[in-house]
XYZ file of C-alpha atoms in Angstrom:
485
model
C 60.535 96.493 95.205
C 60.713 98.328 98.516
C 62.411 101.705 98.711
C 65.914 101.492 100.142
C 66.279 102.510 103.755
C 67.314 106.157 104.149
C 70.944 106.806 104.966
C 70.717 107.861 108.600
C 73.744 108.950 110.635
C 74.669 106.485 113.361
C 75.594 107.604 116.850
C 75.590 111.249 115.800
C 78.087 110.664 112.973
C 77.760 112.464 109.642
C 79.995 113.103 106.661
C 81.589 116.514 106.165
C 80.237 116.364 102.610
C 76.692 116.299 103.983
C 77.338 119.600 105.763
C 78.809 120.912 102.513
C 75.662 119.958 100.586
C 73.530 121.760 103.165
C 75.493 125.008 102.802
C 75.593 124.625 99.005
C 71.779 124.500 98.963
C 71.298 127.287 101.490
C 74.131 129.638 100.425
C 75.387 128.380 97.039
C 77.480 131.458 96.182
C 79.104 131.815 99.615
C 82.879 131.285 99.472
C 84.057 127.932 100.833
C 87.777 127.879 99.899
C 90.412 130.410 98.834
C 93.980 129.645 97.714
C 96.510 130.921 95.178
C 94.295 133.813 94.100
C 91.386 131.508 93.281
C 88.244 130.560 95.172
C 85.465 127.985 95.212
C 81.909 128.647 96.331
C 80.065 126.019 98.330
C 78.162 124.923 95.227
C 81.374 124.712 93.178
C 83.134 122.721 95.902
C 80.162 120.348 96.154
C 80.200 119.808 92.385
C 83.966 119.171 92.347
C 83.651 116.648 95.153
C 80.791 114.879 93.339
C 82.773 114.742 90.093
C 85.834 113.376 91.883
C 83.703 110.753 93.637
C 82.300 109.584 90.302
C 85.780 109.308 88.802
C 87.160 107.445 91.829
C 84.183 105.084 91.947
C 84.700 104.165 88.297
C 88.362 103.584 89.148
C 87.206 100.963 91.641
C 87.434 102.881 94.918
C 84.608 102.087 97.319
C 83.828 101.226 100.943
C 86.939 100.078 102.789
C 89.278 101.453 100.112
C 92.304 103.609 100.836
C 93.905 106.318 98.688
C 96.949 108.524 99.284
C 96.567 112.059 97.941
C 99.514 114.286 97.099
C 99.203 117.828 98.431
C 99.135 120.039 95.332
C 97.011 122.818 96.809
C 93.860 123.358 98.823
C 91.453 123.633 95.882
C 92.578 120.245 94.526
C 93.020 118.501 97.852
C 89.808 119.208 99.734
C 87.446 117.926 96.977
C 89.412 114.659 96.799
C 89.252 114.114 100.565
C 85.503 114.815 100.540
C 85.041 112.469 97.569
C 86.848 109.596 99.264
C 84.858 110.129 102.462
C 81.564 110.021 100.511
C 82.609 106.671 98.999
C 83.359 105.172 102.416
C 87.093 105.134 101.642
C 89.993 106.381 103.740
C 92.340 109.163 102.648
C 95.884 110.153 103.551
C 97.796 113.282 102.564
C 101.475 113.322 101.664
C 104.192 115.669 100.448
C 106.436 114.188 97.732
C 109.413 116.229 98.908
C 109.139 115.056 102.526
C 111.471 112.428 103.961
C 110.698 109.083 102.337
C 110.013 107.412 105.678
C 107.207 109.874 106.439
C 104.803 108.260 103.983
C 106.519 105.132 102.588
C 104.400 102.680 104.564
C 101.123 104.339 103.623
C 102.063 104.433 99.935
C 102.901 100.748 100.094
C 99.483 99.822 101.532
C 97.255 102.195 99.570
C 94.881 100.908 96.887
C 95.438 104.071 94.864
C 97.882 106.984 94.851
C 96.717 110.306 93.434
C 99.766 112.233 92.229
C 100.929 114.226 89.241
C 104.492 112.919 89.392
C 106.243 109.526 89.409
C 106.754 108.159 92.907
C 109.211 105.522 94.069
C 107.584 102.753 96.099
C 104.054 103.796 95.177
C 101.078 101.518 95.538
C 99.502 99.237 92.975
C 97.992 102.072 90.931
C 98.668 105.776 90.418
C 96.301 108.338 88.894
C 97.057 111.939 87.994
C 95.219 114.618 89.912
C 95.137 117.055 86.997
C 93.722 114.408 84.648
C 91.342 112.776 87.129
C 87.997 112.130 85.458
C 89.296 112.158 81.883
C 87.029 109.832 79.924
C 84.478 109.677 82.726
C 81.723 107.395 81.479
C 78.773 109.005 83.195
C 77.864 111.985 85.304
C 75.953 111.972 88.553
C 76.626 110.850 92.078
C 77.872 107.317 92.786
C 75.888 105.441 95.448
C 76.786 106.432 98.999
C 77.336 103.567 101.406
C 75.575 103.681 104.778
C 77.439 105.708 107.357
C 79.469 103.396 109.560
C 81.190 105.039 112.565
C 83.801 102.256 112.493
C 84.852 102.947 108.886
C 88.272 104.570 108.502
C 88.186 108.230 107.494
C 91.862 109.273 107.654
C 95.225 107.542 107.750
C 97.959 109.621 109.384
C 101.398 109.055 110.836
C 102.755 109.715 114.297
C 105.515 112.281 114.677
C 108.324 109.748 114.485
C 110.605 111.662 116.883
C 112.483 108.531 117.927
C 112.261 106.342 114.850
C 110.123 105.367 111.881
C 106.699 107.051 111.921
C 103.799 104.800 112.876
C 100.536 104.703 110.931
C 97.242 105.582 112.623
C 93.754 104.836 111.294
C 91.119 107.358 112.452
C 87.496 106.288 112.042
C 84.453 108.428 111.263
C 83.263 108.022 114.840
C 86.600 109.106 116.289
C 86.698 112.026 113.860
C 83.287 113.192 115.044
C 84.428 113.277 118.655
C 87.590 115.207 117.727
C 85.684 117.742 115.667
C 83.279 118.192 118.578
C 86.195 119.254 120.802
C 87.581 121.649 118.175
C 84.195 123.265 117.588
C 83.567 123.544 121.327
C 86.977 125.139 121.854
C 87.287 127.670 119.006
C 83.671 128.194 117.905
C 83.529 128.250 114.093
C 80.487 129.798 112.397
C 79.364 130.851 108.916
C 81.254 134.114 109.489
C 84.552 132.339 110.246
C 87.626 132.721 108.060
C 90.212 130.027 108.865
C 93.579 131.127 107.441
C 96.476 128.659 107.619
C 99.737 127.842 105.889
C 100.075 124.125 106.665
C 99.224 121.341 104.204
C 96.870 118.605 105.356
C 99.758 116.285 106.106
C 99.414 118.080 109.439
C 96.221 116.665 110.894
C 95.462 119.606 113.174
C 95.111 121.899 110.153
C 92.909 119.443 108.254
C 90.561 118.876 111.190
C 90.257 122.610 111.891
C 89.542 123.246 108.204
C 86.857 120.538 108.223
C 85.243 121.992 111.342
C 85.189 125.444 109.726
C 83.683 124.041 106.513
C 80.990 122.188 108.460
C 79.994 125.453 110.129
C 79.738 127.199 106.768
C 82.919 129.239 107.179
C 85.685 129.911 104.668
C 89.004 128.027 104.536
C 91.945 130.040 103.219
C 95.435 128.698 102.512
C 98.477 130.988 102.251
C 102.200 130.424 101.837
C 104.432 130.051 104.885
C 106.106 133.426 104.365
C 102.692 135.081 103.962
C 101.139 133.731 107.158
C 101.265 136.617 109.614
C 100.635 139.395 107.090
C 98.006 137.176 105.462
C 95.984 136.944 108.668
C 95.291 140.663 108.474
C 94.975 140.790 104.694
C 92.463 137.911 104.596
C 90.550 139.182 107.650
C 91.133 135.932 109.518
C 89.007 134.967 112.482
C 90.944 131.746 113.192
C 94.313 130.181 112.429
C 96.340 127.108 113.438
C 100.118 127.305 113.854
C 103.139 125.443 115.189
C 105.443 126.984 117.821
C 108.173 127.723 115.267
C 105.734 129.876 113.270
C 105.895 132.444 116.075
C 109.588 133.000 115.332
C 108.499 134.448 111.970
C 106.422 137.158 113.682
C 109.290 139.637 113.815
C 107.532 142.965 113.428
C 105.544 144.628 116.195
C 103.661 146.395 113.431
C 102.497 143.031 112.062
C 101.465 141.872 115.544
C 99.432 145.028 116.126
C 97.785 144.660 112.694
C 96.411 141.169 113.418
C 92.591 141.059 113.261
C 90.742 141.952 116.439
C 89.579 138.934 118.435
C 91.650 136.479 116.348
C 91.692 132.897 117.645
C 95.094 131.165 117.348
C 95.397 127.443 118.040
C 98.972 126.229 118.547
C 99.917 122.560 118.190
C 103.099 120.536 118.526
C 104.786 121.808 121.684
C 105.058 124.674 124.131
C 105.067 128.270 122.946
C 108.118 130.188 124.263
C 107.261 132.371 127.252
C 108.541 135.582 125.588
C 105.994 134.995 122.823
C 103.180 134.529 125.320
C 104.221 137.691 127.170
C 104.368 139.614 123.908
C 100.799 138.648 123.019
C 99.516 139.316 126.535
C 101.008 142.788 126.535
C 100.378 143.934 122.957
C 97.246 141.994 121.964
C 95.206 140.818 124.963
C 92.141 140.575 122.695
C 93.650 137.601 120.811
C 92.656 134.156 122.048
C 95.702 131.871 122.113
C 94.890 128.199 122.651
C 98.179 126.432 123.295
C 97.071 122.827 123.017
C 98.466 119.530 124.216
C 97.507 117.118 121.437
C 98.577 113.961 119.612
C 97.494 112.274 116.397
C 96.588 109.219 118.453
C 94.062 111.104 120.614
C 93.373 114.537 119.127
C 93.201 117.640 121.324
C 93.709 116.666 124.970
C 94.176 119.863 126.971
C 94.852 123.606 126.822
C 97.685 125.397 128.601
C 96.799 127.930 131.306
C 98.733 131.119 132.058
C 100.587 129.483 134.961
C 102.008 126.758 132.707
C 99.692 123.961 133.803
C 97.190 122.242 131.508
C 93.422 121.906 131.817
C 91.876 118.826 130.198
C 89.268 119.299 127.493
C 85.946 117.502 128.034
C 86.295 113.773 127.421
C 90.027 113.658 128.317
C 91.561 112.014 131.381
C 95.240 112.269 132.358
C 97.037 110.196 134.978
C 100.615 110.179 136.270
C 101.881 106.638 136.854
C 105.049 104.769 137.754
C 106.876 102.237 135.618
C 104.402 99.517 136.652
C 101.382 101.581 135.498
C 100.310 102.411 139.068
C 98.819 105.913 139.614
C 101.017 108.207 141.689
C 99.803 110.663 144.374
C 99.274 114.373 143.585
C 102.543 116.244 143.074
C 104.629 113.156 142.287
C 106.614 113.109 139.043
C 106.008 110.178 136.743
C 104.926 108.917 133.348
C 101.973 110.592 131.637
C 99.150 108.415 130.330
C 95.899 109.551 128.728
C 92.563 108.252 127.563
C 89.778 110.158 125.847
C 86.887 109.957 123.466
C 88.108 109.834 119.880
C 91.371 108.020 120.645
C 92.597 105.158 118.482
C 93.234 101.739 120.083
C 96.683 101.296 118.534
C 98.753 101.524 115.374
C 98.203 99.542 112.234
C 100.998 97.529 110.591
C 102.972 97.729 113.869
C 101.813 95.550 116.768
C 105.075 96.065 118.655
C 104.713 99.846 118.717
C 101.083 99.469 119.805
C 102.137 97.317 122.746
C 104.719 99.927 123.753
C 102.428 102.956 123.578
C 98.988 101.554 124.443
C 98.228 99.675 127.650
C 94.889 98.704 129.187
C 92.961 101.390 127.310
C 95.510 104.162 127.991
C 97.914 105.902 125.614
C 101.467 106.691 126.744
C 102.718 109.713 124.728
C 106.275 109.517 126.089
C 106.014 112.536 128.376
C 106.951 113.002 131.998
C 104.751 115.154 134.210
C 102.906 115.637 137.462
C 99.410 116.501 138.682
C 99.365 119.173 141.402
C 95.696 118.369 142.022
C 92.833 116.364 140.538
C 92.024 118.761 137.689
C 95.345 120.101 136.367
C 98.593 118.580 135.116
C 102.042 119.777 134.080
C 104.398 118.449 131.420
C 108.028 118.398 132.566
C 109.441 117.068 129.312
C 109.583 114.036 127.104
C 110.997 110.781 128.388
C 113.495 110.843 125.527
C 114.406 114.467 126.328
C 115.222 113.875 130.000
C 118.997 114.086 130.313
C 120.889 112.386 133.123
C 124.352 113.773 133.858
C 126.067 112.592 137.015
C 122.762 111.456 138.482
C 121.097 114.849 137.947
C 118.082 114.755 135.623
C 116.727 117.742 133.729
C 114.473 118.417 130.749
C 116.170 119.314 127.490
C 112.958 120.980 126.283
C 113.048 123.763 128.855
C 116.682 124.606 128.152
C 116.063 124.583 124.397
C 113.275 127.115 124.881
C 115.678 129.369 126.807
C 118.185 129.244 123.951
C 115.688 129.769 121.104
C 114.321 132.829 122.917
C 117.693 134.510 122.280
C 117.831 136.589 119.074
C 121.268 135.165 118.222
C 120.013 131.545 118.148
C 117.540 130.330 115.522
C 117.198 126.776 116.840
C 118.792 124.436 119.359
C 118.845 120.837 120.562
C 120.240 119.442 123.831
C 121.259 115.842 124.308
C 123.723 113.705 126.227
C 126.435 111.396 124.911
C 128.925 109.175 126.756
C 132.561 110.286 126.635
C 135.565 107.948 126.456
C 135.134 107.118 130.175
C 131.462 106.194 129.680
C 130.263 109.291 131.528
C 127.413 111.305 130.024
C 128.316 114.758 128.766
C 125.990 117.506 127.539
C 125.996 118.404 123.872
C 124.216 121.472 122.514
C 123.542 121.634 118.766
C 122.935 125.250 117.748
C 121.710 126.965 114.604
C 123.053 130.513 114.720
C 120.726 133.288 113.579
C 123.665 135.560 112.763
C 127.326 135.265 111.915
C 129.097 134.803 115.265
C 132.552 133.548 116.142
C 132.370 130.087 117.665
C 133.856 131.216 120.989
C 131.255 133.983 121.322
C 128.488 131.516 120.553
C 129.807 129.040 123.133
C 129.985 131.809 125.762
C 126.412 132.808 124.955
C 125.156 129.235 125.450
C 127.080 128.791 128.717
C 125.767 132.099 130.067
C 122.180 131.288 129.090
C 122.312 127.858 130.763
C 124.105 128.424 134.068
C 122.424 125.476 135.816
C 123.941 122.827 133.545
C 126.675 120.783 135.162
C 129.841 119.241 133.798
C 131.336 119.727 130.372
C 129.130 121.488 127.807
C 130.057 120.647 124.224
C 128.859 122.995 121.479
C 128.039 121.824 117.965
C 127.032 124.252 115.205
C 124.670 122.879 112.561
C 122.713 124.288 109.634
C 119.393 122.785 110.725
C 117.788 120.884 113.606
C 115.693 118.012 112.190
C 112.089 118.340 113.300
C 108.836 116.539 112.587
C 105.984 118.226 110.701
C 104.518 119.143 114.096
C 107.742 120.887 115.128
C 109.167 118.327 117.574
C 112.932 117.814 117.675
C 114.073 114.506 116.203
C 116.641 114.044 118.947
C 117.786 110.619 117.808
C 118.578 111.988 114.350
C 120.746 114.710 115.931
C 122.534 112.110 118.091
C 123.107 109.855 115.069
C 124.612 112.787 113.139
C 126.828 113.654 116.117
C 128.011 110.058 116.447
C 128.908 109.995 112.746
C 130.723 113.288 113.048
C 132.670 112.186 116.113
C 133.436 108.772 114.613
């Protein structure tokens, strides 16, 4: 009988577990993961991933399979993701306490759900994470299928800012291209220490952690309240954050204590200008990559100091009209993008695919312009452009003005027809301190002098946002409509 053909990567694609095995052989005692006061060396992480793969294989998971994994902590989660990848199966991460719509469709389609608690609407089978491998029949590695760039590696959801989240299938080949961009941009190495507070339901954190692990660096997870102090305590070289995380950086002492040369990657929206100015003035040594990215495409571009964006290698951005025709430089229009590593559409939702994907381009729902051939600007989201009396403006920019005020913790602008059918501006505000309503209304009016017509103020306890920090504007409007009858 002839020896089986060696498992060779195709088109430059490899499994993250193969990088892990390399580091486990070369530097077995080097620390791979740290969380909750515990750590795993590269050899221990490799062994956990192998054990999990054996247990999942005996449970019937193999090439083409799909499992949803509850986030119970980094040291449980990463071995399971690596195990599923080694079996040629796709993984998805979910939080049980998130909104049901965030993961309901994935749970319904999964072959297996790994969770330590009962879940409504779960898939055909559920296995406990803590008891995974109990009664395992045999040790050793299950057979690895050949590496297929077209096999699905991760299942994630879109942000769902205007409705039910849409499911995206990211292949091994697309993952490789996305990790290439991350590695090129931030430069992980064996000396890297990637400290983050986000679970892997946020794809930017999971991809950065994988890139760090591939380079032989250490992934460290901390609690949300520990993030900024933890960066110094854990001697971080890299972190990934959302714009709202910057609001938690209250102390100048904490800012000054951040590690020298720290690389911060921000996802999910623009960073407020006062934050940028604060970093430029106090910590010019820190590299702040404010990215323009989507789950559908990965990292597309990085913001420059003048507010424009520069495309990463492999990305192309055009500004088009409503008939998909490219507009001349400087003209405002609809943003469309194509790049290496993008998905061709959504799964389970052909209608949404037809709306967002056209002729090889992805339409993220943003409005922008290109001042020249190399740069572009984002003016706002299509669903955040407000039209009052024929005057259009971006709600995003005005929200950033409000949230920069110390008295306002969060804000959302939208328009709603009055009894005459004329659009009026509504501002939903989360107050950061106890303020009389009249004083709060005066503060908003003073901060937004350019707004025209009647400005209606609504105080709320929370602005609904996606896991990437984007305002769920439709949810705010629905709540307002219910409140106003």
